Coordinates of C-alpha atoms (C1' of nucleotides) in Angstrom, one line a residue:
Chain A
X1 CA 0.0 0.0 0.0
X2 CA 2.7 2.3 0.7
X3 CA 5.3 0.9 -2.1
X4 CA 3.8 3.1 -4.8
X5 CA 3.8 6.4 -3.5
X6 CA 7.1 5.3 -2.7
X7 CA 8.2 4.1 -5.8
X8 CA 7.4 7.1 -7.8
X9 CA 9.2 9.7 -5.1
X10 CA 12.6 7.9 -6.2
X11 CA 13.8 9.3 -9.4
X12 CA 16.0 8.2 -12.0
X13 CA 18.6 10.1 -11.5
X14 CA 20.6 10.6 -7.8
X15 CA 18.1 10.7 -5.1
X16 CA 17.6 13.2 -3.0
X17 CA 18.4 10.3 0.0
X18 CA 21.4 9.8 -1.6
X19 CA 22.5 13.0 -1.2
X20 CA 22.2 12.9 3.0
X21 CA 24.7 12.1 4.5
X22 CA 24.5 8.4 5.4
X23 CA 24.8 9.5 9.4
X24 CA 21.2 11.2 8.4
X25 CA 20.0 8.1 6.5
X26 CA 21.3 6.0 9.5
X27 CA 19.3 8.1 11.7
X28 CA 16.3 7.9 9.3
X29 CA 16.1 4.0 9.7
X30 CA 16.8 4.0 13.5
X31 CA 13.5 6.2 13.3
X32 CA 11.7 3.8 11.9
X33 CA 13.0 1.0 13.5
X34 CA 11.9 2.5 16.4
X35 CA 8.3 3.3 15.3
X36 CA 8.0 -0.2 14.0
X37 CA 8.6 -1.5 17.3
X38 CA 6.6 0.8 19.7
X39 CA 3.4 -0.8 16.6
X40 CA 4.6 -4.3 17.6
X41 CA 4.2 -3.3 21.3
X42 CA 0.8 -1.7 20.5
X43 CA -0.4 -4.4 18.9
X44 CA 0.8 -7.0 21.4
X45 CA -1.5 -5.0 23.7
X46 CA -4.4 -4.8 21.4
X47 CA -4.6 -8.7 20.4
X48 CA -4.8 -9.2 24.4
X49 CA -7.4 -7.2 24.2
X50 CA -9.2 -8.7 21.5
X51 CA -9.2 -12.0 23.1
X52 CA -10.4 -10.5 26.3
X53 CA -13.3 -8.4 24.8
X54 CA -15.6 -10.7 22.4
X55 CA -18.1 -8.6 23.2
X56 CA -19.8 -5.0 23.0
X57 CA -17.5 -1.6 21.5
X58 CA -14.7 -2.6 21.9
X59 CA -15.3 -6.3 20.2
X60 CA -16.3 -4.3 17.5
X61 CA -13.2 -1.5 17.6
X62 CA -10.6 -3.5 18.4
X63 CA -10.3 -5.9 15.2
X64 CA -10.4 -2.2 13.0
X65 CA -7.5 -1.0 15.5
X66 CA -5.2 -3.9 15.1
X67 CA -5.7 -4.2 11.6
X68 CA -5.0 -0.4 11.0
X69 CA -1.6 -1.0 13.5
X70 CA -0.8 -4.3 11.2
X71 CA -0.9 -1.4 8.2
X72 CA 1.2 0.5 10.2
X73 CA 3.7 -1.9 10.4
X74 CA 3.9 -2.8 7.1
X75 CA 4.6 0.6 5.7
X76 CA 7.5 0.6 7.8
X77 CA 8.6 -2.9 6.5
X78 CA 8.6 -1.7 3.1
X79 CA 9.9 1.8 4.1
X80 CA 12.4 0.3 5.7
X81 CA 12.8 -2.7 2.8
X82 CA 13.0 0.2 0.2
X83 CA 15.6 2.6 2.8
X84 CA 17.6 -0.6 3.4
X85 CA 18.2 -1.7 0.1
X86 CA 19.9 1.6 -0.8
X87 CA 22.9 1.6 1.4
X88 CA 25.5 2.0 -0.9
X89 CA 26.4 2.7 -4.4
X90 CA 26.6 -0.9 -5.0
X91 CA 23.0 -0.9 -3.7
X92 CA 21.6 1.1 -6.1
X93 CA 21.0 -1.1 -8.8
X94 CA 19.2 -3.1 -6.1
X95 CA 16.9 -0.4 -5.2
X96 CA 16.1 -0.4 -8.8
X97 CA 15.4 -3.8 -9.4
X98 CA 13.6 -3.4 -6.0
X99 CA 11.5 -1.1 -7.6
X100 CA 11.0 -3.1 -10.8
X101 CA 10.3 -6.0 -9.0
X102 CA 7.4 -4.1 -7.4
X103 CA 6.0 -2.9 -9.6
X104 CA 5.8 -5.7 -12.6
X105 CA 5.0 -7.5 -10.0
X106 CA 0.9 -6.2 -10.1
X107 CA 1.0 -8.5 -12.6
X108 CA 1.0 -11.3 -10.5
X109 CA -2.3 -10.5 -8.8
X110 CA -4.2 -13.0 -11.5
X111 CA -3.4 -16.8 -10.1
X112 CA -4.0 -17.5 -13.7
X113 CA -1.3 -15.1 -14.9
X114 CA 1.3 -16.0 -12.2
X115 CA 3.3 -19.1 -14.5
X116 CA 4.4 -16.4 -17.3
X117 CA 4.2 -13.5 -15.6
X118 CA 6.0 -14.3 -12.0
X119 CA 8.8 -16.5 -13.1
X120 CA 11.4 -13.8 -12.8
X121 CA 11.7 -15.0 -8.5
X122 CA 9.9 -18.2 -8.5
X123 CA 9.2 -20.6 -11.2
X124 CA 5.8 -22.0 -10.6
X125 CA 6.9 -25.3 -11.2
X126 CA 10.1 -24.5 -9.0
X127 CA 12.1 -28.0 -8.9
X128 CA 12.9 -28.8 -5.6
X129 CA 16.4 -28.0 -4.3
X130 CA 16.8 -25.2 -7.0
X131 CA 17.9 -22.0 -4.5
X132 CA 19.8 -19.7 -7.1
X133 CA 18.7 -16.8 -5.2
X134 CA 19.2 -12.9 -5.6
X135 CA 21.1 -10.8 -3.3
X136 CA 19.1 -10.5 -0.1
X137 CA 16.8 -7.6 -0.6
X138 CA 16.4 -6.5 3.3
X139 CA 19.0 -7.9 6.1
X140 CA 17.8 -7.2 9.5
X141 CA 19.4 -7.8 13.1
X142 CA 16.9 -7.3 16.4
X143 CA 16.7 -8.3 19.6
X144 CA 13.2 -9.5 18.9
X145 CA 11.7 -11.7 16.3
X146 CA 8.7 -8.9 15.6
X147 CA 6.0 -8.7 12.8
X148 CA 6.5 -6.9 9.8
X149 CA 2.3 -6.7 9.0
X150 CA 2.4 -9.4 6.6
X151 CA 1.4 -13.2 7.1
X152 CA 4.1 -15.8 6.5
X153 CA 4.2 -19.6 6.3
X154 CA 7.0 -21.8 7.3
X155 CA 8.5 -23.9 4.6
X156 CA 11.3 -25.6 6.3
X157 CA 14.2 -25.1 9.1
X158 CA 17.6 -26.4 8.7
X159 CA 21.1 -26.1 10.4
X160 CA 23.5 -24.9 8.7
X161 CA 27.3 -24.9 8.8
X162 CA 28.3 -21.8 10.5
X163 CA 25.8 -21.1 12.5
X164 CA 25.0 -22.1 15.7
X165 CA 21.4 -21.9 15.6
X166 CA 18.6 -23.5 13.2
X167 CA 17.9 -21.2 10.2
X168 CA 14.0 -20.8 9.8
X169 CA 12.9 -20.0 6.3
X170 CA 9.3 -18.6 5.3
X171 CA 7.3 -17.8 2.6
X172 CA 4.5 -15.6 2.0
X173 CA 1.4 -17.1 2.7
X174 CA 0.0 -16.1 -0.7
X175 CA 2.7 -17.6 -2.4
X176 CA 0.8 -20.2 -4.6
X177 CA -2.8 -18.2 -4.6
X178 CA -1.4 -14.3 -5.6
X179 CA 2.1 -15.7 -6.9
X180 CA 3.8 -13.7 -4.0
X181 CA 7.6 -14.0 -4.4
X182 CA 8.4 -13.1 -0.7
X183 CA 10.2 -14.9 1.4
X184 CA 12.6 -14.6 4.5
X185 CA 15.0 -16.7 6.6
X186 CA 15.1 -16.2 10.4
X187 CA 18.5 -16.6 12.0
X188 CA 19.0 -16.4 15.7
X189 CA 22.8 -15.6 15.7
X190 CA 23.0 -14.4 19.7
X191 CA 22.4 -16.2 22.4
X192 CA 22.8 -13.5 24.9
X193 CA 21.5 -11.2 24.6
X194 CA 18.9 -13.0 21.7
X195 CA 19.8 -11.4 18.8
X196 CA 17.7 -12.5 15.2
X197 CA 18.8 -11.8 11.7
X198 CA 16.1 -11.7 9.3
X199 CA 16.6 -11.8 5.5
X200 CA 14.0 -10.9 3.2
X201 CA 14.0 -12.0 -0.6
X202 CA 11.9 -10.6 -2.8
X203 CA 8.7 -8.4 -2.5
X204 CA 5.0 -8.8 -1.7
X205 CA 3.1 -8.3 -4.7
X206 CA -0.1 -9.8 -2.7
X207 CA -3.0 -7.8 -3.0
X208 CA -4.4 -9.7 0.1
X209 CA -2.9 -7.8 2.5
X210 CA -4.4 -4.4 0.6
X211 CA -7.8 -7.0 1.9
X212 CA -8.0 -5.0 5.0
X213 CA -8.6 -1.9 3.5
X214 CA -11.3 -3.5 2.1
X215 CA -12.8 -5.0 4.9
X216 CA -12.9 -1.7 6.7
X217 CA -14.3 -0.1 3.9
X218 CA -16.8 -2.6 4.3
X219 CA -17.5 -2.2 7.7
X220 CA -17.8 1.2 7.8
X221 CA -20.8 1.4 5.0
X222 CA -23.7 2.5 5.6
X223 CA -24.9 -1.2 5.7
X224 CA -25.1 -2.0 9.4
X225 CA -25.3 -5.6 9.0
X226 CA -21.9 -5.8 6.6
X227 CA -20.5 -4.0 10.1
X228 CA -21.8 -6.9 12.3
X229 CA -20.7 -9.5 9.7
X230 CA -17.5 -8.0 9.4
X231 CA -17.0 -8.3 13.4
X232 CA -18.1 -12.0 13.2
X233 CA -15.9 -12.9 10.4
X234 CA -13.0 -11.2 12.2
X235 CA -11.8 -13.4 15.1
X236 CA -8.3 -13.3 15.9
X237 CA -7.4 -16.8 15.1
X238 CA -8.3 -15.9 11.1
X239 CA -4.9 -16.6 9.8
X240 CA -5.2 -13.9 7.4
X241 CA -4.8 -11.7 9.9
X242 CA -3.6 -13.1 12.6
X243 CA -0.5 -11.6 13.9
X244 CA 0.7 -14.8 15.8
X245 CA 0.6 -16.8 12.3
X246 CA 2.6 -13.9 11.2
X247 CA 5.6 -15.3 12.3
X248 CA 5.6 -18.1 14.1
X249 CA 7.6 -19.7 16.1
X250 CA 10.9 -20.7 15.7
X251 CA 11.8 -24.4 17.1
X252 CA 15.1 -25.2 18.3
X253 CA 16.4 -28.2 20.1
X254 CA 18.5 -27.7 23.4
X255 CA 20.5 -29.8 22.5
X256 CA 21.1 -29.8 18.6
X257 CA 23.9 -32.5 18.1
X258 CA 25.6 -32.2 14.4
X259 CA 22.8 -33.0 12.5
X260 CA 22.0 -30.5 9.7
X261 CA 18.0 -31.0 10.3
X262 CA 15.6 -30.7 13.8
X263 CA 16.3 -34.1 15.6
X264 CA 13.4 -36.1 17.2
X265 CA 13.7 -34.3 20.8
X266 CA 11.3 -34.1 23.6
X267 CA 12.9 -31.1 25.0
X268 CA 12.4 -28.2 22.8
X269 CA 13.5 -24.6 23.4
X270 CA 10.1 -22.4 21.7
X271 CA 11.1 -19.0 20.4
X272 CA 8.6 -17.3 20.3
X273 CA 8.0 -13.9 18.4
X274 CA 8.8 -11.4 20.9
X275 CA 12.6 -13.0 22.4
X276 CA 11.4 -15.0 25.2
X277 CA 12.2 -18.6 25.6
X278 CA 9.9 -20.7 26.8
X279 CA 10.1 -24.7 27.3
X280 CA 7.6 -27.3 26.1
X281 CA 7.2 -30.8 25.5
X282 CA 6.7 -31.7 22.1
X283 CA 4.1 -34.7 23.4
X284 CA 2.3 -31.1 25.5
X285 CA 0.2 -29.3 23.4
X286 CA 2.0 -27.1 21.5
X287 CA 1.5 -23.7 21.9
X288 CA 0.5 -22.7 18.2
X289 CA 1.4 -19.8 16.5
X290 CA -1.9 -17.9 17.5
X291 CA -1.6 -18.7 20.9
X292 CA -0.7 -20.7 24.4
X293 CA 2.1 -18.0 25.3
X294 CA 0.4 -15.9 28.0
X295 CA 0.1 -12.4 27.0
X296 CA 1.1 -11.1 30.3
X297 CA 4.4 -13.0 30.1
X298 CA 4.8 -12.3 26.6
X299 CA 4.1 -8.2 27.9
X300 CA 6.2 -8.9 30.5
X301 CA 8.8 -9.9 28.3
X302 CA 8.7 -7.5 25.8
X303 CA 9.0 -4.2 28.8
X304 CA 12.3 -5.9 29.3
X305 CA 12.9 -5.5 26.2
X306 CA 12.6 -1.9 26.1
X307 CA 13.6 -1.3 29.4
Chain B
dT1 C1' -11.5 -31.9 6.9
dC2 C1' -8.5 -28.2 6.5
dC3 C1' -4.3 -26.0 7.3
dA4 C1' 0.2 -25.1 9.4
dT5 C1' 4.4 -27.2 10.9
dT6 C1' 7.9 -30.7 11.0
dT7 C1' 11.4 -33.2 8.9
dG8 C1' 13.7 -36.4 5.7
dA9 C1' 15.0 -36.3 1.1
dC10 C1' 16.1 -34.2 -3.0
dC11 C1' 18.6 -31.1 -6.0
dC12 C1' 21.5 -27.1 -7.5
dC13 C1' 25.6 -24.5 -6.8
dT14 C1' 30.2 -23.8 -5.5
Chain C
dA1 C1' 31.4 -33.7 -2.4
dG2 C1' 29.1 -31.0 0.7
dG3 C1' 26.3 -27.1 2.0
dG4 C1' 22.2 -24.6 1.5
dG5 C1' 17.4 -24.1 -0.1
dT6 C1' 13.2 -26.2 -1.2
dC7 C1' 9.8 -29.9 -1.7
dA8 C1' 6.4 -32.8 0.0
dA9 C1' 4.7 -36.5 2.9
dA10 C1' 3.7 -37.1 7.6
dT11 C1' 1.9 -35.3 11.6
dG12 C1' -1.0 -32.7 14.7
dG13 C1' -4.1 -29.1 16.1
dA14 C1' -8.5 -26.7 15.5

DNA sequence: TCCATTTGACCCCT
DNA sequence: AGGGGTCAAATGGA
């Protein structure tokens, strides 16, 4: 939603950012950073809210505020996708095909269309094992694993050689139904304090996460019944919108022995989005993505975070 | 029954 | 040959 404007307020020629000075641009990001956490704090509060409150006002209010702060937060992914990817002069011609990549990528929005037109990222018949990749669009380090507004799947998790944590790797959920060539990998690469790098690849072209706009637009008509509907049809645990799904959790054995792949383990170590560790058994229920991870610790844990 | 996650296996690249 | 990225069957939760 925010990529176009964007797009078209970066010229051709040297940009106006690239003329800061890179202290200012540094400062820029920090800024945003920042923003986009105090949203992910926000919304923490609001989806322990929205469980608490089914009913009356605030059932009804609640759902439009967390979806406006999950807009928030992803116009300051891509501002911060677009800032990021413009470092250096070396970067440049990344912004570009950033930018290119964005917006060919409207394309995509027809499943039908999605074989010729989305190839240039993702074949759709993509045979397994093929990883020739572009340069990382977006490389991120935080203390916290923390939402970026859009919803993500988990395609696999894998050790790899220097590292001494598993590597999570997720795709956007609308990868096969939009053709969205998104995807990141989740590192954890500190133990103490937790430190996650996240690596984005490629750009959302989804129009489904435009689908909030839509639904507010809905539930704001004139039609009072569209409004109730709306509420009804808007429960947290819709994985569109869930923020839990949005990331979830990463999985990582205590004791990870040299195996390149998540051995059979009773004793897990659950990383769950906001930097606290929490143990499970795996034979327990499993605290899903959407929930099980008490809000109040999860608060608790994420005022530490910010002191 | 559907959907997300897990995980062993496959395959490309270096 | 080995590492890294992805696939897809199995599994489990809702």
């Amino acid at each position: 939603m925010l990529v176009s404007p964007m797009i078209q307020s970066v010229p051709h020629s040297k940009s106006a950012m690239e003329n800061q000075p890179s202290n200012r641009r540094k400062a820029m990001k920090e800024e945003l950073v920042e923003g986009r956490d105090a949203a992910n704090q926000l919304l923490e509060i609001l989806v322990c809210k929205s469980n608490t409150h089914h009913e009356g006002v605030e059932g009804l209010v609640l759902p439009f505020a967390e979806d406006l702060i999950r807009k928030v937060l992803r116009s300051f992914t891509n501002t911060l996708l677009l800032l990021n990817t413009h470092n250096d002069g070396s970067d440049e011609e990344v912004m570009y095909t950033t930018i290119k990549n964005v917006s060919s990528s409207v394309k995509c929005t027809n499943p039908e269309d999605k074989n010729e037109s989305c190839k240039g990222f993702f074949n759709a018949k993509r045979r397994r094992g093929c990883h020739k990749r572009n340069a990382p669009t977006w490389e991120k380090d935080s203390s916290i694993l923390m939402e970026d507004g859009y919803v993500w799947r988990k395609y696999g998790q894998k050790m790899t050689m220097n590292a001494k944590y598993l590597r999570s790797y997720y795709r956007c959920t609308h990868k096969y139904n939009e053709g969205c060539p998104a995807i990141k990998h989740v590192q954890r690469i500190q133990e103490d304090p937790p430190l996650y790098r996240t690596t984005y690849y490629g750009h959302h072209n989804c129009k489904t996460s435009l689908s909030s706009e839509i639904m507010l637009e809905s539930a704001f008509s004139s039609d009072s019944s569209m409004f109730l509907s709306f509420s009804d049809t808007f429960p947290i645990k819709d994985h569109s919108f869930s923020s839990m799904k949005e990331e979830p959790m990463e999985v990582i054995p205590e004791d990870y022995g040299v195996h390149n792949q998540l051995p059979s383990s009773d004793n897990y170590l659950l990383l769950c989005d906001y930097g606290h560790d929490y143990n499970y058994s795996r034979h327990d229920t499993k605290p899903s993505s959407s929930e099980s991870v008490q809000f109040d610790e999860v608060y608790g844990s994420s005022l530490d975070f910010y002191g």
